[in-house]
Short mmCIF file of C-alpha atoms and ligand atoms in Angstrom, two decimals:
data_model
loop_
_atom_site.label_atom_id
_atom_site.label_comp_id
_atom_site.label_asym_id
_atom_site.label_seq_id
_atom_site.Cartn_x
_atom_site.Cartn_y
_atom_site.Cartn_z
CA UNK A 1 3.59 -15.67 -0.82
CA UNK A 2 4.45 -18.42 1.26
CA UNK A 3 1.69 -20.58 2.82
CA UNK A 4 -0.02 -19.59 6.19
CA UNK A 5 1.20 -21.24 9.18
CA UNK A 6 -1.52 -23.13 10.89
CA UNK A 7 -1.20 -21.29 14.20
CA UNK A 8 -1.89 -18.22 12.29
CA UNK A 9 -5.08 -19.82 11.12
CA UNK A 10 -6.27 -20.97 14.35
CA UNK A 11 -8.04 -17.77 15.49
CA UNK A 12 -10.53 -17.55 12.90
CA UNK A 13 -13.79 -15.29 12.48
CA UNK A 14 -16.75 -16.95 13.88
CA UNK A 15 -19.72 -15.02 14.18
CA UNK A 16 -21.12 -14.55 17.60
CA UNK A 17 -24.64 -14.86 18.56
CA UNK A 18 -26.78 -12.41 17.21
CA UNK A 19 -25.00 -12.69 13.75
CA UNK A 20 -22.19 -10.38 14.27
CA UNK A 21 -19.99 -10.55 11.20
CA UNK A 22 -16.60 -8.90 11.03
CA UNK A 23 -15.67 -7.13 7.85
CA UNK A 24 -14.70 -4.07 6.08
CA UNK A 25 -18.17 -3.70 5.49
CA UNK A 26 -18.43 -0.69 8.11
CA UNK A 27 -15.58 1.30 6.84
CA UNK A 28 -17.15 4.09 4.65
CA UNK A 29 -14.02 6.27 3.82
CA UNK A 30 -10.46 7.51 4.53
CA UNK A 31 -10.88 11.09 5.54
CA UNK A 32 -7.83 13.47 5.41
CA UNK A 33 -7.34 15.12 8.60
CA UNK A 34 -5.98 18.48 6.50
CA UNK A 35 -8.25 18.83 3.84
CA UNK A 36 -11.22 16.83 4.81
CA UNK A 37 -11.35 15.06 1.31
CA UNK A 38 -12.64 11.55 1.67
CA UNK A 39 -11.13 8.62 -0.14
CA UNK A 40 -12.35 5.35 -0.97
CA UNK A 41 -10.44 2.72 1.13
CA UNK A 42 -9.93 0.46 -1.96
CA UNK A 43 -8.24 3.43 -3.94
CA UNK A 44 -5.89 4.92 -1.37
CA UNK A 45 -3.30 3.00 1.01
CA UNK A 46 -1.44 5.61 3.07
CA UNK A 47 -1.85 9.62 2.99
CA UNK A 48 -4.14 11.94 1.10
CA UNK A 49 -2.82 12.17 -2.78
CA UNK A 50 -3.55 15.91 -2.49
CA UNK A 51 -0.67 16.61 -0.32
CA UNK A 52 2.96 16.21 -0.36
CA UNK A 53 5.03 13.90 1.77
CA UNK A 54 3.20 12.46 4.70
CA UNK A 55 1.31 15.65 5.87
CA UNK A 56 -2.26 14.18 4.82
CA UNK A 57 -2.76 11.90 7.43
CA UNK A 58 -5.79 9.62 6.81
CA UNK A 59 -8.73 8.91 9.44
CA UNK A 60 -10.55 5.65 9.08
CA UNK A 61 -14.33 6.66 8.98
CA UNK A 62 -17.00 4.15 10.16
CA UNK A 63 -20.68 3.61 9.58
CA UNK A 64 -21.58 3.93 13.35
CA UNK A 65 -25.11 3.42 12.68
CA UNK A 66 -24.52 -0.02 10.61
CA UNK A 67 -21.92 -0.85 13.57
CA UNK A 68 -24.54 -0.52 16.43
CA UNK A 69 -26.42 -2.97 14.42
CA UNK A 70 -23.59 -5.33 14.33
CA UNK A 71 -22.60 -5.07 17.92
CA UNK A 72 -24.00 -7.66 20.23
CA UNK A 73 -26.81 -6.62 22.74
CA UNK A 74 -24.31 -6.94 25.62
CA UNK A 75 -20.55 -6.74 25.66
CA UNK A 76 -18.90 -9.35 27.37
CA UNK A 77 -17.91 -9.00 31.16
CA UNK A 78 -14.18 -9.71 30.54
CA UNK A 79 -12.38 -9.14 27.56
CA UNK A 80 -10.26 -12.19 26.56
CA UNK A 81 -8.47 -10.21 23.66
CA UNK A 82 -8.76 -7.20 21.42
CA UNK A 83 -10.62 -9.43 18.70
CA UNK A 84 -13.37 -9.41 21.17
CA UNK A 85 -13.94 -6.25 19.37
CA UNK A 86 -13.63 -7.68 15.78
CA UNK A 87 -16.80 -6.00 14.39
CA UNK A 88 -15.38 -2.70 15.17
CA UNK A 89 -12.07 -3.49 13.34
CA UNK A 90 -11.14 -2.65 9.88
CA UNK A 91 -10.08 -6.05 8.49
CA UNK A 92 -11.83 -8.32 6.06
CA UNK A 93 -13.45 -11.78 6.74
CA UNK A 94 -10.90 -14.34 7.29
CA UNK A 95 -8.36 -15.42 9.75
CA UNK A 96 -6.21 -12.86 11.90
CA UNK A 97 -2.89 -12.86 12.81
CA UNK A 98 -3.17 -12.72 16.54
CA UNK A 99 -1.12 -13.76 19.53
CA UNK A 100 -3.81 -12.87 22.15
CA UNK A 101 -2.99 -9.11 22.28
CA UNK A 102 -4.98 -6.88 24.31
CA UNK A 103 -7.43 -8.05 26.99
CA UNK A 104 -4.94 -6.67 29.59
CA UNK A 105 -5.99 -6.04 33.25
CA UNK A 106 -6.97 -2.62 34.48
CA UNK A 107 -5.30 -3.25 38.09
CA UNK A 108 -6.19 -1.44 41.17
CA UNK A 109 -2.99 0.12 42.66
CA UNK A 110 -3.80 1.29 46.31
CA UNK A 111 -0.22 1.62 47.08
CA UNK A 112 0.63 3.87 44.05
CA UNK A 113 -2.49 5.74 44.75
CA UNK A 114 -1.38 6.77 48.18
CA UNK A 115 2.03 7.77 46.90
CA UNK A 116 0.59 10.02 44.49
CA UNK A 117 -2.30 11.30 46.37
CA UNK A 118 -5.17 10.55 44.00
CA UNK A 119 -7.16 7.13 43.18
CA UNK A 120 -4.91 5.52 40.32
CA UNK A 121 -5.53 2.37 38.21
CA UNK A 122 -3.08 0.98 36.10
CA UNK A 123 -3.79 -0.36 32.71
CA UNK A 124 -0.98 -2.92 32.36
CA UNK A 125 -0.06 -3.41 28.67
CA UNK A 126 3.29 -4.66 29.65
CA UNK A 127 1.81 -8.24 29.12
CA UNK A 128 1.21 -8.08 25.36
CA UNK A 129 2.81 -10.74 23.12
CA UNK A 130 5.97 -8.35 22.42
CA UNK A 131 5.93 -6.43 25.52
CA UNK A 132 3.92 -3.16 24.22
CA UNK A 133 0.79 -1.35 23.19
CA UNK A 134 2.07 -1.58 19.53
CA UNK A 135 0.74 -5.11 19.46
CA UNK A 136 -2.82 -3.98 18.79
CA UNK A 137 -1.72 -1.96 16.00
CA UNK A 138 0.53 -4.58 14.43
CA UNK A 139 -2.05 -7.35 14.64
CA UNK A 140 -4.61 -5.31 12.65
CA UNK A 141 -1.90 -4.15 10.00
CA UNK A 142 -0.18 -7.82 9.61
CA UNK A 143 -3.67 -8.98 9.24
CA UNK A 144 -4.38 -6.73 6.36
CA UNK A 145 -1.19 -7.25 4.86
CA UNK A 146 -1.83 -10.91 4.55
CA UNK A 147 -5.35 -9.94 3.10
CA UNK A 148 -4.02 -7.88 0.48
CA UNK A 149 -1.39 -10.50 -0.64
CA UNK A 150 1.52 -8.33 0.77
CA UNK A 151 4.80 -10.28 1.03
CA UNK A 152 7.00 -7.85 2.90
CA UNK A 153 6.12 -5.66 5.74
CA UNK A 154 8.45 -2.62 6.96
CA UNK A 155 8.51 0.19 9.44
CA UNK A 156 10.55 3.00 10.97
CA UNK A 157 10.35 2.93 14.89
CA UNK A 158 11.55 3.94 18.04
CA UNK A 159 12.03 0.52 18.77
CA UNK A 160 8.66 -1.07 20.05
CA UNK A 161 6.78 -0.84 16.76
CA UNK A 162 9.55 -2.37 15.18
CA UNK A 163 9.60 -5.40 17.51
CA UNK A 164 5.99 -5.76 17.34
CA UNK A 165 5.59 -5.65 13.88
CA UNK A 166 8.58 -8.26 13.38
CA UNK A 167 6.72 -10.54 15.90
CA UNK A 168 3.64 -10.32 14.10
CA UNK A 169 5.28 -10.70 10.51
CA UNK A 170 6.79 -14.20 11.85
CA UNK A 171 3.47 -15.13 13.01
CA UNK A 172 1.85 -14.30 9.91
CA UNK A 173 4.61 -15.82 7.74
CA UNK A 174 5.63 -12.24 6.14
CA UNK A 175 9.07 -10.82 5.80
CA UNK A 176 9.80 -8.01 7.71
CA UNK A 177 12.28 -5.07 7.06
CA UNK A 178 12.64 -2.64 10.03
CA UNK A 179 14.45 0.70 10.33
CA UNK A 180 15.52 2.02 13.65
CA UNK A 181 17.49 4.96 14.89
CA UNK A 182 21.24 4.63 15.75
CA UNK A 183 20.69 4.71 19.44
CA UNK A 184 17.94 2.21 19.98
CA UNK A 185 18.13 0.39 23.33
CA UNK A 186 19.90 -2.98 22.58
CA UNK A 187 16.83 -4.76 23.73
CA UNK A 188 14.68 -3.42 21.05
CA UNK A 189 17.02 -4.18 18.34
CA UNK A 190 17.94 -7.81 19.40
CA UNK A 191 14.00 -8.64 19.75
CA UNK A 192 13.31 -8.18 15.95
CA UNK A 193 16.46 -10.18 15.12
CA UNK A 194 15.02 -13.03 17.07
CA UNK A 195 11.89 -12.80 15.41
CA UNK A 196 13.86 -13.18 12.16
CA UNK A 197 13.43 -9.42 10.88
CA UNK A 198 16.13 -7.60 8.75
CA UNK A 199 17.12 -4.71 11.21
CA UNK A 200 18.59 -1.64 9.99
CA UNK A 201 20.13 0.88 12.30
CA UNK A 202 20.09 3.96 10.33
CA UNK A 203 22.78 6.82 11.06
CA UNK A 204 20.64 9.13 12.48
CA UNK A 205 17.43 9.79 14.42
CA UNK A 206 13.77 8.54 14.21
CA UNK A 207 12.99 11.19 11.84
CA UNK A 208 15.87 9.92 9.47
CA UNK A 209 14.65 6.52 9.61
CA UNK A 210 11.16 7.44 8.97
CA UNK A 211 11.99 9.01 5.75
CA UNK A 212 14.31 6.38 4.73
CA UNK A 213 11.82 3.60 5.44
CA UNK A 214 9.16 5.54 3.48
CA UNK A 215 11.25 5.88 0.42
CA UNK A 216 12.65 2.55 0.23
CA UNK A 217 9.22 0.95 0.81
CA UNK A 218 7.38 3.01 -1.78
CA UNK A 219 10.08 2.08 -4.22
CA UNK A 220 10.08 -1.75 -3.57
CA UNK A 221 6.31 -1.98 -2.86
CA UNK A 222 6.71 -3.16 0.83
CA UNK A 223 3.70 -2.72 2.98
CA UNK A 224 4.38 0.21 5.48
CA UNK A 225 3.28 0.25 9.18
CA UNK A 226 5.15 3.44 9.99
CA UNK A 227 3.29 5.42 12.66
CA UNK A 228 0.52 7.66 11.45
CA UNK A 229 1.15 6.99 7.46
CA UNK A 230 -0.58 3.94 7.87
CA UNK A 231 -4.23 4.61 8.56
CA UNK A 232 -5.04 1.25 9.98
CA UNK A 233 -2.16 1.01 12.79
CA UNK A 234 -4.07 3.34 14.96
CA UNK A 235 -7.15 1.69 14.40
CA UNK A 236 -6.26 -1.60 16.52
CA UNK A 237 -5.28 1.12 19.52
CA UNK A 238 -9.13 1.98 19.59
CA UNK A 239 -9.23 -1.17 21.35
CA UNK A 240 -7.29 0.10 24.23
CA UNK A 241 -9.99 2.81 24.72
CA UNK A 242 -12.75 0.21 24.35
CA UNK A 243 -11.23 -2.01 27.07
CA UNK A 244 -10.96 1.17 29.47
CA UNK A 245 -14.30 1.87 28.89
CA UNK A 246 -15.41 -1.56 29.60
CA UNK A 247 -13.06 -1.76 32.66
CA UNK A 248 -13.29 1.73 33.97
CA UNK A 249 -16.62 2.70 32.94
CA UNK A 250 -17.94 6.17 34.08
CA UNK A 251 -15.91 6.23 37.11
CA UNK A 252 -12.80 7.31 35.16
CA UNK A 253 -11.96 10.94 34.95
CA UNK A 254 -8.52 10.85 33.43
CA UNK A 255 -6.76 8.29 30.91
CA UNK A 256 -3.08 9.33 31.21
CA UNK A 257 -0.85 8.45 28.08
CA UNK A 258 2.59 8.97 27.03
CA UNK A 259 2.74 10.54 23.82
CA UNK A 260 5.60 10.29 20.90
CA UNK A 261 3.98 10.40 17.48
CA UNK A 262 0.35 10.95 19.09
CA UNK A 263 -1.05 7.76 17.60
CA UNK A 264 -1.53 6.06 20.88
CA UNK A 265 -3.49 8.75 22.50
CA UNK A 266 -5.63 9.39 19.49
CA UNK A 267 -6.54 5.84 18.95
CA UNK A 268 -7.51 5.43 22.54
CA UNK A 269 -9.46 8.30 22.55
CA UNK A 270 -11.22 7.54 19.35
CA UNK A 271 -12.17 4.23 20.90
CA UNK A 272 -13.57 5.92 24.12
CA UNK A 273 -15.52 8.47 22.24
CA UNK A 274 -17.07 5.85 19.82
CA UNK A 275 -18.10 3.87 22.83
CA UNK A 276 -19.98 7.05 24.02
CA UNK A 277 -21.62 7.36 20.58
CA UNK A 278 -22.73 3.86 20.62
CA UNK A 279 -24.22 4.30 24.25
CA UNK A 280 -21.70 1.95 25.78
CA UNK A 281 -20.21 4.73 28.04
CA UNK A 282 -22.07 7.59 29.51
CA UNK A 283 -19.04 10.01 29.73
CA UNK A 284 -16.03 9.73 28.37
CA UNK A 285 -12.83 10.63 30.57
CA UNK A 286 -10.34 13.50 29.82
CA UNK A 287 -7.13 12.57 28.19
CA UNK A 288 -4.00 13.57 29.92
CA UNK A 289 -0.91 13.43 27.41
CA UNK A 290 2.59 13.19 28.93
CA UNK A 291 5.73 14.22 27.01
CA UNK A 292 9.25 14.36 28.23
CA UNK A 293 10.49 17.84 28.55
CA UNK A 294 13.36 17.27 26.01
CA UNK A 295 10.68 15.96 23.30
CA UNK A 296 7.79 18.13 23.58
CA UNK A 297 6.41 18.98 19.79
CA UNK A 298 2.71 17.48 20.71
CA UNK A 299 2.58 19.70 23.82
CA UNK A 300 4.14 22.46 22.45
CA UNK A 301 1.60 22.64 19.42
CA UNK A 302 -1.44 21.86 21.86
CA UNK A 303 -0.46 24.92 24.07
CA UNK A 304 0.79 27.15 21.19
CA UNK A 305 4.26 27.41 22.53
CA UNK A 306 7.49 27.80 20.46
CA UNK A 307 9.19 24.37 19.83
CA UNK A 308 12.05 23.58 22.29
CA UNK A 309 14.16 20.88 21.09
CA UNK A 310 16.23 18.69 23.47
CA UNK A 311 16.65 14.93 24.23
CA UNK A 312 15.17 12.51 26.55
CA UNK A 313 15.99 9.15 27.67
CA UNK A 314 12.46 8.00 27.02
CA UNK A 315 13.18 6.68 23.87
CA UNK A 316 9.64 5.50 22.86
CA UNK A 317 8.49 8.96 22.91
CA UNK A 318 11.35 10.64 21.60
CA UNK A 319 9.82 11.76 18.35
CA UNK A 320 11.31 15.43 16.92
CA UNK A 321 8.44 15.29 14.12
CA UNK A 322 5.32 13.64 15.36
CA UNK A 323 3.27 12.45 12.43
CA UNK A 324 -0.15 12.46 14.43
CA UNK A 325 0.11 15.54 16.30
CA UNK A 326 -2.99 16.74 14.63
CA UNK A 327 -5.27 13.91 15.77
CA UNK A 328 -3.65 13.75 19.22
CA UNK A 329 -4.41 17.49 19.75
CA UNK A 330 -8.10 17.06 18.50
CA UNK A 331 -8.28 14.34 21.04
CA UNK A 332 -7.00 16.38 23.84
CA UNK A 333 -9.58 19.30 22.74
CA UNK A 334 -12.57 17.06 22.31
CA UNK A 335 -11.87 15.02 25.34
CA UNK A 336 -11.59 18.16 27.50
CA UNK A 337 -7.96 16.98 28.31
CA UNK A 338 -4.52 18.60 28.41
CA UNK A 339 -0.80 17.79 28.30
CA UNK A 340 1.78 18.08 30.70
CA UNK A 341 5.94 17.52 30.38
CA UNK A 342 7.84 15.85 32.84
CA UNK A 343 11.83 15.71 33.41
CA UNK A 344 13.77 12.53 32.75
CA UNK A 345 14.56 12.60 36.31
CA UNK A 346 10.96 12.60 37.23
CA UNK A 347 10.39 9.84 34.53
CA UNK A 348 13.35 7.72 36.29
CA UNK A 349 12.10 8.17 39.64
CA UNK A 350 8.48 7.32 38.74
CA UNK A 351 9.66 4.04 36.99
CA UNK A 352 10.87 3.06 40.53
CA UNK A 353 7.80 4.34 42.17
CA UNK A 354 5.66 2.26 39.75
CA UNK A 355 7.73 -0.97 40.35
CA UNK A 356 8.33 -0.56 44.24
CA UNK A 357 4.56 0.27 44.87
CA UNK A 358 2.68 -2.04 42.34
CA UNK A 359 5.46 -4.44 41.08
CA UNK A 360 5.03 -3.19 37.48
CA UNK A 361 8.39 -2.92 35.57
CA UNK A 362 7.71 -0.38 32.60
CA UNK A 363 9.87 1.30 30.40
CA UNK A 364 10.80 5.00 30.78
CA UNK A 365 8.12 6.33 28.29
CA UNK A 366 5.23 4.44 30.12
CA UNK A 367 6.63 5.62 33.68
CA UNK A 368 6.24 9.12 32.25
CA UNK A 369 2.46 8.81 33.11
CA UNK A 370 3.06 8.34 36.53
CA UNK A 371 5.15 11.54 36.60
CA UNK A 372 2.49 13.22 34.49
CA UNK A 373 -0.09 12.60 37.02
CA UNK A 374 2.33 14.23 39.84
CA UNK A 375 2.97 17.33 37.71
CA UNK A 376 -0.95 17.42 36.83
CA UNK A 377 -1.73 17.24 40.60
CA UNK A 378 0.81 19.92 41.56
CA UNK A 379 -0.58 22.00 38.90
CA UNK A 380 -4.36 21.62 39.83
CA UNK A 381 -5.27 19.70 36.51
CA UNK A 382 -6.02 16.63 38.15
CA UNK A 383 -7.90 16.88 41.35
CA UNK A 384 -7.15 14.53 44.39
CA UNK A 385 -10.70 13.42 44.39
CA UNK A 386 -10.42 12.24 40.74
CA UNK A 387 -9.88 8.74 39.36
CA UNK A 388 -7.21 8.22 37.08
CA UNK A 389 -6.19 5.36 34.80
CA UNK A 390 -2.32 5.41 33.93
CA UNK A 391 -1.35 3.35 30.90
CA UNK A 392 1.77 1.33 31.40
CA UNK A 393 2.12 0.88 27.62
CA UNK A 394 5.45 -1.01 27.15
CA UNK A 395 7.72 -3.49 29.47
CA UNK A 396 10.95 -2.25 31.30
CA UNK A 397 12.78 -5.47 30.30
CA UNK A 398 14.01 -4.16 26.92
CA UNK A 399 15.71 -1.50 28.34
CA UNK A 400 17.37 -2.56 31.72
CA UNK A 401 19.99 0.35 31.24
CA UNK A 402 17.68 3.31 31.84
CA UNK A 403 16.28 1.98 35.09
CA UNK A 404 20.01 1.19 36.15
CA UNK A 405 20.41 4.78 36.38
CA UNK A 406 18.09 4.97 39.45
CA UNK A 407 19.11 1.67 41.15
CA UNK A 408 22.08 0.90 43.40
CA UNK A 409 24.55 -1.92 42.31
CA UNK A 410 23.78 -5.65 43.29
CA UNK A 411 25.66 -5.92 46.57
CA UNK A 412 28.23 -9.04 46.33
CA UNK A 413 28.41 -11.16 49.53
CA UNK A 414 30.48 -14.16 50.37
CA UNK A 415 28.64 -17.66 50.50
CA UNK A 416 28.51 -17.10 54.18
CA UNK A 417 25.36 -16.50 56.49
CA UNK A 418 27.36 -14.14 58.61
CA UNK A 419 27.90 -11.91 55.60
CA UNK A 420 24.28 -11.49 54.84
CA UNK A 421 23.28 -8.05 56.16
CA UNK A 422 20.37 -7.41 58.59
CA UNK A 423 18.67 -5.04 56.10
C1 PLP B 1 5.08 4.15 20.80
C2 PLP B 1 5.06 3.94 22.15
C3 PLP B 1 4.75 5.19 22.92
C4 PLP B 1 4.16 6.43 22.21
O1 PLP B 1 3.00 6.34 21.27
P1 PLP B 1 2.80 6.98 19.98
O2 PLP B 1 1.51 6.43 19.20
O3 PLP B 1 3.87 7.31 19.22
O4 PLP B 1 2.38 8.61 20.71
C5 PLP B 1 4.39 5.24 24.29
N1 PLP B 1 4.89 4.12 25.02
C6 PLP B 1 5.41 3.11 24.30
C7 PLP B 1 5.89 2.05 25.56
C8 PLP B 1 5.50 3.02 22.99
O5 PLP B 1 6.02 1.94 22.38
#
């Protein structure tokens, strides 16, 4: 392996007051979400060996009593980045591959609240280093890849995970090979190329890209970050829950997330739930999962409905066969939450609403949360007296074409003051 860049080493583990260390010590097992068998983290890398394919998704199990002892007496008022929660993250001692991911603002949103008719906050993840929540997972996975001496990382992705992994691989000086569906938005294909990754647009959809990536990665021994099958990718997303707990506290009634594979929702819930368990949060909010009407496999499973295949413009949540549907549904049950679906029209309108009310330019998948709040209010799921936090999971800059469908063309004018309209 090539030597680490000095920049990747800048952020080193420094014990905090109280002697908090950062290590894998608190990980006690990888538990199969299907059969419950527990595996030694040193002997299993991806899924439960008892099942074929990727059906035995593993969950990282921590020793919460041990963790409680390792946490500082009081948590920081503000969060600089997600590595403020390092004692809770499953990496070994040593440098982490970080670009300052996490530590994102929970913005008040008075104009949006008025437009929706419910008190709404926006957890703005668009400012993450590569533009999406995926950076929380990539930072953990690439750190682990380095610590395990891997040279090549790979993943299949609807776009953001690929861009994110490619950015962190560059930062961590690892090679990166990614597999995206043929219809990936241009911005999401260009971004990983700029980060120096090899990008393969697979003739097929996300499911085809996922299977191809898995087969090739196994044959060539590349470290695979693909959603759900790598148990550690979701673990970084717990920090989204930790931050929501610190920033929103017991005031939040709902956390609203877009759902594709289900990892983001399940990871966020795991973070909220463990803060409750650690006595850092009294009453965790309910989770509201939002899917596109044209890609609603998790919603269908949760509500015991026949699957209804379709399509959606919200590419990040366009997942035909979600790999973490089980964990996502468990999170909805445990949190006493639920899921809704929204149409593409509602999603594109919501993107304009979010931009026009609060100046947040989010991609369609993220805007789906705003449409989801509307839907949940109409259906009496969310009460107008509740407080909700919508998570803007990704920036809109990577997919200008979607937003264009809801905005007027730029007006051309001669360079003459008389031609500037009154407005
Ligand atoms: C990946 C992604 C999602 C969905 O997350 P899942 O873990 O696949 O459910 C939502 N929004 C954005 C911007 C994403 O990149």
